[in-house]
CSV table of C-alpha atoms and ligand atoms in Angstrom, one decimal:
chain,number,residue,atom,x,y,z
N,18,MET,CA,14.4,-65.9,-37.0
N,19,ILE,CA,17.2,-66.9,-34.6
N,20,ARG,CA,18.6,-70.4,-34.3
N,21,THR,CA,21.7,-71.5,-32.5
N,22,SER,CA,23.3,-74.9,-32.2
N,23,GLY,CA,25.6,-75.8,-29.4
N,24,LEU,CA,26.4,-72.1,-28.8
N,25,THR,CA,29.2,-71.8,-26.2
N,26,LYS,CA,31.3,-69.0,-24.8
N,27,SER,CA,34.1,-69.3,-22.3
N,28,PHE,CA,36.0,-66.4,-20.7
N,29,GLY,CA,39.1,-68.2,-19.5
N,30,GLN,CA,37.9,-70.7,-16.8
N,31,ILE,CA,34.3,-69.2,-16.9
N,32,LEU,CA,31.8,-71.1,-19.0
N,33,ALA,CA,29.4,-68.2,-19.6
N,34,VAL,CA,27.2,-69.9,-22.2
N,35,ASP,CA,27.1,-73.7,-22.3
N,36,GLY,CA,26.0,-75.3,-25.6
N,37,ILE,CA,22.6,-73.7,-26.1
N,38,ASP,CA,20.1,-74.4,-28.9
N,39,LEU,CA,17.9,-71.3,-29.3
N,40,ASP,CA,14.9,-71.5,-31.5
N,41,VAL,CA,13.1,-68.1,-32.0
N,42,ARG,CA,10.4,-68.2,-34.6
N,43,GLU,CA,8.8,-65.6,-36.8
N,44,GLY,CA,6.1,-63.8,-34.9
N,45,ASP,CA,7.4,-64.7,-31.4
N,46,ILE,CA,7.8,-62.3,-28.5
N,47,TYR,CA,10.6,-64.5,-27.0
N,48,GLY,CA,11.5,-64.0,-23.4
N,49,PHE,CA,15.0,-65.1,-22.6
N,50,LEU,CA,14.9,-65.4,-18.8
N,51,GLY,CA,17.7,-65.9,-16.4
N,52,ALA,CA,19.2,-64.8,-13.1
N,53,ASN,CA,22.1,-62.2,-13.0
N,54,GLY,CA,25.2,-63.8,-14.4
N,55,SER,CA,23.4,-66.7,-16.2
N,56,GLY,CA,24.8,-65.6,-19.6
N,57,LYS,CA,22.0,-63.6,-21.2
N,58,THR,CA,24.1,-60.6,-22.2
N,59,THR,CA,26.9,-62.8,-23.5
N,60,THR,CA,24.4,-64.7,-25.7
N,61,VAL,CA,22.8,-61.5,-27.0
N,62,ARG,CA,26.2,-60.1,-27.9
N,63,MET,CA,27.1,-63.3,-29.7
N,64,LEU,CA,23.8,-63.1,-31.7
N,65,LEU,CA,24.8,-59.7,-32.9
N,66,GLY,CA,28.4,-60.5,-33.6
N,67,LEU,CA,29.7,-58.3,-30.8
N,68,VAL,CA,31.4,-61.2,-29.2
N,69,LEU,CA,32.8,-64.3,-30.9
N,70,ALA,CA,31.5,-67.7,-29.8
N,71,SER,CA,34.0,-70.2,-28.5
N,72,SER,CA,32.0,-72.9,-30.5
N,73,GLY,CA,28.6,-73.5,-32.0
N,74,GLU,CA,26.6,-71.9,-34.8
N,75,ILE,CA,24.3,-68.9,-35.1
N,76,GLU,CA,21.7,-68.1,-37.7
N,77,VAL,CA,19.8,-64.8,-37.6
N,78,LEU,CA,17.2,-64.2,-40.2
N,79,GLY,CA,18.3,-67.3,-42.0
N,80,LYS,CA,21.9,-66.1,-42.4
N,81,ARG,CA,25.1,-67.2,-40.6
N,82,MET,CA,26.4,-64.8,-37.9
N,83,PRO,CA,28.8,-63.2,-37.6
N,84,LYS,CA,29.9,-64.1,-41.2
N,85,GLN,CA,26.9,-62.4,-42.8
N,86,ALA,CA,26.5,-59.5,-40.4
N,87,LYS,CA,26.5,-56.9,-43.1
N,88,ILE,CA,23.3,-58.4,-44.5
N,89,VAL,CA,21.7,-59.3,-41.2
N,90,LEU,CA,22.3,-56.2,-39.0
N,91,PRO,CA,20.5,-53.6,-41.1
N,92,ARG,CA,17.4,-55.7,-40.7
N,93,VAL,CA,17.8,-56.0,-36.9
N,94,GLY,CA,17.1,-53.4,-34.2
N,95,ALA,CA,19.2,-54.0,-31.1
N,96,LEU,CA,19.6,-52.7,-27.6
N,97,VAL,CA,22.4,-54.2,-25.6
N,98,GLU,CA,23.4,-53.3,-22.0
N,99,GLY,CA,22.2,-49.8,-22.0
N,100,PRO,CA,22.2,-47.5,-25.0
N,101,GLY,CA,25.3,-45.7,-26.0
N,102,ALA,CA,24.8,-42.0,-26.7
N,103,TYR,CA,26.8,-38.8,-26.9
N,104,PRO,CA,25.9,-37.2,-23.6
N,105,HIS,CA,26.3,-33.5,-24.6
N,106,LEU,CA,23.9,-33.9,-27.6
N,107,SER,CA,20.1,-34.1,-27.6
N,108,GLY,CA,18.3,-37.4,-28.1
N,109,ARG,CA,17.2,-36.1,-31.5
N,110,ARG,CA,20.7,-35.3,-32.6
N,111,ASN,CA,21.9,-38.7,-31.4
N,112,LEU,CA,19.3,-40.3,-33.5
N,113,ALA,CA,20.2,-38.2,-36.5
N,114,LEU,CA,23.8,-39.4,-36.1
N,115,SER,CA,22.9,-43.1,-35.9
N,116,ASP,CA,20.3,-42.5,-38.6
N,117,ALA,CA,23.0,-41.2,-40.9
N,118,ALA,CA,24.6,-44.6,-40.7
N,119,GLY,CA,21.9,-46.3,-42.8
N,120,VAL,CA,18.2,-45.2,-42.8
N,121,GLY,CA,18.5,-43.4,-46.1
N,122,GLY,CA,15.9,-41.3,-47.7
N,123,SER,CA,15.8,-37.5,-47.9
N,124,ARG,CA,16.6,-35.3,-45.0
N,125,SER,CA,12.9,-34.5,-44.4
N,126,ASP,CA,12.1,-38.2,-44.6
N,127,ARG,CA,14.7,-38.9,-41.9
N,128,THR,CA,13.3,-36.1,-39.7
N,129,VAL,CA,9.8,-37.5,-40.0
N,130,ARG,CA,11.2,-41.0,-39.1
N,131,ILE,CA,13.1,-39.6,-36.1
N,132,ASP,CA,9.9,-37.7,-34.9
N,133,ALA,CA,8.0,-40.9,-35.3
N,134,VAL,CA,10.3,-43.1,-33.2
N,135,LEU,CA,10.7,-40.3,-30.5
N,136,ASP,CA,6.9,-40.3,-30.3
N,137,GLN,CA,6.7,-44.1,-30.2
N,138,VAL,CA,9.0,-44.3,-27.2
N,139,GLY,CA,7.4,-41.4,-25.4
N,140,LEU,CA,10.4,-38.9,-25.8
N,141,ALA,CA,8.7,-36.5,-28.2
N,142,GLY,CA,8.4,-33.8,-25.6
N,143,VAL,CA,12.0,-33.9,-24.3
N,144,ASP,CA,14.1,-34.5,-27.4
N,145,ASN,CA,16.1,-31.3,-27.3
N,146,ARG,CA,17.5,-31.8,-23.8
N,147,PRO,CA,21.1,-33.1,-23.7
N,148,VAL,CA,21.2,-36.9,-23.1
N,149,LYS,CA,23.4,-36.3,-20.0
N,150,ALA,CA,20.3,-34.8,-18.3
N,151,TYR,CA,18.2,-37.9,-19.1
N,152,SER,CA,17.2,-40.3,-16.5
N,153,LEU,CA,18.2,-44.0,-16.9
N,154,GLY,CA,14.7,-44.8,-18.2
N,155,MET,CA,14.9,-42.0,-20.7
N,156,ARG,CA,18.2,-43.3,-22.0
N,157,GLN,CA,16.7,-46.7,-22.3
N,158,ARG,CA,13.9,-45.3,-24.4
N,159,LEU,CA,16.4,-43.4,-26.6
N,160,GLY,CA,18.2,-46.7,-27.1
N,161,LEU,CA,14.9,-48.3,-28.2
N,162,ALA,CA,14.2,-45.4,-30.5
N,163,SER,CA,17.5,-46.0,-32.1
N,164,ALA,CA,16.7,-49.7,-32.5
N,165,LEU,CA,13.5,-48.8,-34.2
N,166,LEU,CA,14.8,-46.3,-36.7
N,167,ARG,CA,15.1,-48.7,-39.6
N,168,LYS,CA,11.8,-50.4,-39.0
N,169,PRO,CA,13.5,-53.7,-38.1
N,170,GLU,CA,12.0,-57.2,-38.8
N,171,LEU,CA,13.6,-58.4,-35.6
N,172,LEU,CA,14.3,-56.7,-32.4
N,173,ILE,CA,17.0,-58.1,-30.1
N,174,LEU,CA,16.8,-56.3,-26.7
N,175,ASP,CA,18.9,-56.9,-23.6
N,176,GLU,CA,16.9,-56.1,-20.5
N,177,PRO,CA,14.8,-53.4,-22.3
N,178,THR,CA,12.9,-52.3,-19.2
N,179,ASN,CA,16.1,-51.9,-17.0
N,180,GLY,CA,15.9,-48.7,-15.0
N,181,LEU,CA,12.3,-48.0,-15.8
N,182,ASP,CA,9.6,-47.3,-13.3
N,183,PRO,CA,6.3,-49.3,-13.4
N,184,GLN,CA,4.7,-46.7,-15.7
N,185,GLY,CA,7.7,-46.8,-18.0
N,186,ILE,CA,7.7,-50.6,-18.0
N,187,ARG,CA,4.0,-50.6,-19.0
N,188,GLU,CA,4.7,-48.1,-21.8
N,189,ILE,CA,7.5,-50.2,-23.2
N,190,ARG,CA,5.4,-53.4,-22.9
N,191,ASP,CA,2.6,-51.7,-24.9
N,192,LEU,CA,5.1,-50.4,-27.5
N,193,LEU,CA,6.5,-53.9,-27.9
N,194,LEU,CA,3.0,-55.4,-28.2
N,195,ALA,CA,2.1,-52.8,-30.9
N,196,LEU,CA,5.3,-53.5,-32.8
N,197,HIS,CA,4.6,-57.3,-32.6
N,198,ALA,CA,1.1,-56.7,-33.8
N,199,GLY,CA,2.6,-54.9,-36.8
N,200,GLY,CA,4.7,-57.9,-37.7
N,201,THR,CA,8.0,-57.4,-35.8
N,202,THR,CA,9.5,-60.5,-34.0
N,203,VAL,CA,10.9,-59.6,-30.6
N,204,PHE,CA,13.6,-61.3,-28.6
N,205,LEU,CA,14.2,-59.8,-25.2
N,206,SER,CA,16.3,-60.9,-22.3
N,207,SER,CA,15.0,-60.3,-18.8
N,208,HIS,CA,15.3,-61.4,-15.2
N,209,LEU,CA,11.7,-60.4,-14.5
N,210,LEU,CA,9.3,-63.3,-14.5
N,211,ALA,CA,6.2,-61.0,-14.4
N,212,GLU,CA,7.4,-59.1,-17.4
N,213,VAL,CA,8.0,-62.2,-19.5
N,214,GLU,CA,4.7,-63.8,-18.4
N,215,GLN,CA,2.7,-60.7,-19.4
N,216,LEU,CA,4.5,-60.0,-22.7
N,217,CYS,CA,5.9,-63.1,-24.2
N,218,THR,CA,4.6,-65.9,-26.4
N,219,ARG,CA,7.7,-68.1,-26.1
N,220,VAL,CA,10.1,-68.5,-23.3
N,221,GLY,CA,13.7,-69.8,-22.9
N,222,VAL,CA,15.2,-70.1,-19.4
N,223,LEU,CA,18.9,-69.9,-18.9
N,224,ASP,CA,20.5,-71.3,-15.7
N,225,ARG,CA,24.2,-70.9,-15.3
N,226,GLY,CA,24.8,-70.8,-19.1
N,227,ARG,CA,22.5,-73.7,-19.9
N,228,LEU,CA,19.1,-73.5,-21.6
N,229,VAL,CA,17.0,-75.6,-19.2
N,230,LEU,CA,13.6,-74.8,-20.8
N,231,GLN,CA,12.3,-73.5,-24.1
N,232,ASP,CA,8.6,-73.6,-25.2
N,233,GLN,CA,5.5,-71.7,-26.0
N,234,LEU,CA,4.2,-69.9,-22.9
N,235,ASP,CA,0.6,-71.1,-23.5
N,236,ILE,CA,1.8,-74.7,-23.5
N,237,LEU,CA,3.9,-74.3,-20.4
N,238,THR,CA,1.0,-72.7,-18.5
N,239,ALA,CA,-1.8,-74.8,-20.0
N,240,PRO,CA,-4.6,-76.0,-17.7
N,241,THR,CA,-3.5,-79.0,-15.6
N,242,GLY,CA,-6.8,-80.9,-15.7
N,243,ASN,CA,-7.6,-79.9,-12.1
N,244,SER,CA,-9.6,-77.0,-10.6
N,245,VAL,CA,-8.8,-74.2,-8.2
N,246,VAL,CA,-11.2,-73.2,-5.4
N,247,ARG,CA,-10.6,-70.1,-3.3
N,248,THR,CA,-12.8,-69.8,-0.2
N,249,PRO,CA,-12.7,-68.1,3.2
N,250,ASP,CA,-14.3,-71.4,4.5
N,251,VAL,CA,-11.3,-73.5,3.4
N,252,ASP,CA,-11.4,-76.1,6.1
N,253,ARG,CA,-15.1,-76.8,5.6
N,254,ALA,CA,-14.5,-77.0,1.8
N,255,HIS,CA,-11.6,-79.3,2.4
N,256,ALA,CA,-13.7,-81.6,4.6
N,257,LEU,CA,-16.5,-81.6,2.1
N,258,LEU,CA,-14.3,-82.4,-0.9
N,259,ASP,CA,-12.1,-84.8,1.0
N,260,GLY,CA,-10.6,-87.4,-1.3
N,261,ARG,CA,-10.6,-85.0,-4.3
N,262,VAL,CA,-8.4,-82.3,-2.7
N,263,LEU,CA,-4.9,-82.5,-4.2
N,264,GLY,CA,-3.4,-79.5,-2.4
N,265,LYS,CA,-4.1,-76.7,0.0
N,266,ASP,CA,-2.3,-73.4,0.1
N,267,GLY,CA,-3.9,-70.8,2.4
N,268,ASP,CA,-7.5,-70.2,1.2
N,269,ARG,CA,-6.7,-72.1,-2.1
N,270,LEU,CA,-7.6,-75.7,-2.8
N,271,THR,CA,-6.5,-77.7,-5.8
N,272,VAL,CA,-9.2,-80.1,-6.6
N,273,ALA,CA,-9.1,-83.1,-9.0
N,274,GLY,CA,-11.2,-82.7,-12.2
N,275,THR,CA,-12.4,-79.8,-14.2
N,276,ASP,CA,-16.2,-79.8,-13.6
N,277,ALA,CA,-16.4,-76.4,-12.0
N,278,ALA,CA,-20.2,-76.2,-12.3
N,279,THR,CA,-20.8,-79.3,-10.2
N,280,LEU,CA,-18.2,-78.3,-7.7
N,281,ASN,CA,-19.9,-74.9,-7.4
N,282,VAL,CA,-23.3,-76.5,-6.7
N,283,LEU,CA,-21.7,-78.8,-4.1
N,284,LEU,CA,-20.0,-76.0,-2.2
N,285,VAL,CA,-22.9,-73.5,-2.4
N,286,ARG,CA,-25.4,-76.1,-1.3
N,287,GLU,CA,-23.4,-76.5,2.0
N,288,GLY,CA,-23.3,-72.7,2.4
N,289,ILE,CA,-19.6,-72.5,1.7
N,290,ARG,CA,-18.6,-69.2,0.3
N,291,VAL,CA,-16.6,-69.3,-3.0
N,292,SER,CA,-14.4,-66.4,-4.0
N,293,GLU,CA,-12.8,-68.0,-7.0
N,294,LEU,CA,-13.5,-71.2,-9.0
N,295,GLY,CA,-11.8,-72.2,-12.2
N,296,PRO,CA,-9.3,-74.3,-14.1
N,297,ASP,CA,-5.9,-74.8,-12.4
N,298,ARG,CA,-2.9,-73.6,-14.4
N,299,ARG,CA,0.8,-73.6,-13.6
N,300,THR,CA,2.3,-70.2,-13.3
N,301,LEU,CA,5.5,-69.4,-15.2
N,302,GLU,CA,7.1,-69.1,-11.7
N,303,GLN,CA,6.2,-72.8,-11.0
N,304,VAL,CA,7.4,-73.9,-14.4
N,305,VAL,CA,10.7,-72.1,-13.9
N,306,LEU,CA,11.3,-73.5,-10.4
N,307,GLU,CA,10.6,-77.0,-11.7
N,308,ALA,CA,13.0,-76.6,-14.6
N,309,ALA,CA,15.7,-75.3,-12.3
N,310,THR,CA,15.1,-78.2,-9.9
N,311,ASN,CA,15.1,-80.8,-12.8
N,312,SER,CA,18.4,-79.3,-14.1
N,313,GLY,CA,20.0,-80.0,-10.7
N,314,SER,CA,20.4,-76.3,-9.8
N,315,ASP,CA,21.7,-75.8,-6.3
N,316,ARG,CA,20.5,-72.2,-6.4
N,317,ILE,CA,17.5,-71.2,-4.4
N,318,PRO,CA,15.3,-69.7,-7.1
N,319,ALA,CA,13.8,-67.0,-4.9
N,320,VAL,CA,10.8,-65.7,-6.9
N,321,THR,CA,8.4,-63.2,-5.6
N,322,PRO,CA,4.8,-63.8,-6.7
N,323,SER,CA,4.2,-62.6,-10.2
N,324,ARG,CA,1.5,-59.9,-10.2
N,325,PRO,CA,0.6,-57.5,-12.9
N,326,ASP,CA,2.6,-54.3,-12.7
N,327,GLN,CA,4.9,-55.6,-10.0
N,328,PRO,CA,8.4,-55.3,-11.6
N,329,ALA,CA,10.0,-56.7,-8.5
N,330,ALA,CA,9.1,-60.3,-9.5
N,331,THR,CA,12.7,-61.5,-10.0
N,332,PHE,CA,13.9,-64.8,-11.3
N,333,GLY,CA,16.5,-66.4,-9.2
N,334,VAL,CA,19.3,-65.2,-7.0
N,335,SER,CA,22.7,-66.7,-6.6
N,336,GLY,CA,22.5,-68.8,-3.5
R,407,ATP,P1,23.2,-59.8,-15.9
R,407,ATP,O1,21.7,-60.0,-15.8
R,407,ATP,O2,23.8,-59.5,-14.5
R,407,ATP,O3,23.6,-58.8,-16.9
R,407,ATP,P2,23.8,-62.0,-17.6
R,407,ATP,O4,22.8,-63.1,-17.5
R,407,ATP,O5,23.6,-61.1,-18.8
R,407,ATP,O6,23.8,-61.2,-16.3
R,407,ATP,P3,26.5,-62.3,-18.5
R,407,ATP,O7,26.7,-60.8,-18.4
R,407,ATP,O8,26.3,-62.8,-19.9
R,407,ATP,O9,25.2,-62.7,-17.7
R,407,ATP,O10,27.6,-63.1,-17.8
R,407,ATP,C1,27.7,-64.5,-17.7
R,407,ATP,C2,29.0,-64.9,-17.0
R,407,ATP,O11,30.1,-64.5,-17.9
R,407,ATP,C3,29.3,-64.2,-15.7
R,407,ATP,O12,29.9,-65.1,-14.8
R,407,ATP,C4,30.2,-63.0,-16.1
R,407,ATP,O13,31.0,-62.7,-15.0
R,407,ATP,C5,31.0,-63.7,-17.2
R,407,ATP,N1,31.5,-62.7,-18.1
R,407,ATP,C6,30.7,-61.9,-19.0
R,407,ATP,N2,31.5,-61.1,-19.8
R,407,ATP,C7,32.8,-61.4,-19.4
R,407,ATP,C8,34.1,-60.9,-19.9
R,407,ATP,N3,34.2,-60.0,-20.8
R,407,ATP,N4,35.2,-61.4,-19.3
R,407,ATP,C9,35.1,-62.4,-18.3
R,407,ATP,N5,33.9,-62.9,-17.8
R,407,ATP,C10,32.8,-62.4,-18.4
């Protein structure tokens, strides 16, 4: 769906994107993760032909970009750096104007389509208000509505949940999952680890313009072959399992091997309370930190724990 090879962009002395090879496959929800300033927006703009690459090649839907933009762009829904809209017009009117640029069909067909996308993004009740009275989240939804008008095969979204509250983030996540289930491939940039971990099937991590990691999420976070035990009696458990304990973090022990049933019998027999027992998996947070370290990043990748519905889980800060 999207392939780049050696894609590079410099702005004068600044190397914003440094030779990246993206591989986004049909059916992916691809999360393009990176800290602020790592080059996400520049990449997205190059994919859409809004900025010319300094070097490298881009294919979107099997066609060269930006050379074949006229064939490619009608099949792509895009949201880049906040939606553009006429502030004095309603959301509906704004959609009708962008609609006029290419959806086709009769006027009533177009009205039905606009109603459908307004409903899809949760703006059905407020579509007559001028856009200048919209919150940032509402503008973001309107941008998404515009991206959806032509029922795109591929969505390219730059920080689609920017400015949304947790409820709004959940709604957009559900919407993207529904679109994905209906056959749309989604490429989204984000600096939110939790968002990508909950939504995406494939992940690329950008660090100062370089793609330091790209793989399926389920492979990156596959079971490690060890077990996790959480217990309020962590010291007793540690003593009992001595020799098999690979790590201790608060009430959490990482224990060699995957035989949870035997482990459970052993602990319970000694009267040790077990609050959690199961296979050990690396979190996306751990994977990203490791990739940043391996790439020689001098940044401190400050990541707050990824918990569902906690949009504050942010990847990386410039150190
Ligand atoms: P954010 O999450 O903050 O939007 P980003 O990952 O999208 O960040 P970019 O906006 O692509 O990053 O910026 C990458 C680098 O390129 C930054 O150092 C930025 O200052 C620089 N840059 C981007 N656009 C331009 C431009 N038009 N002229 C000069 N430098 C630019």
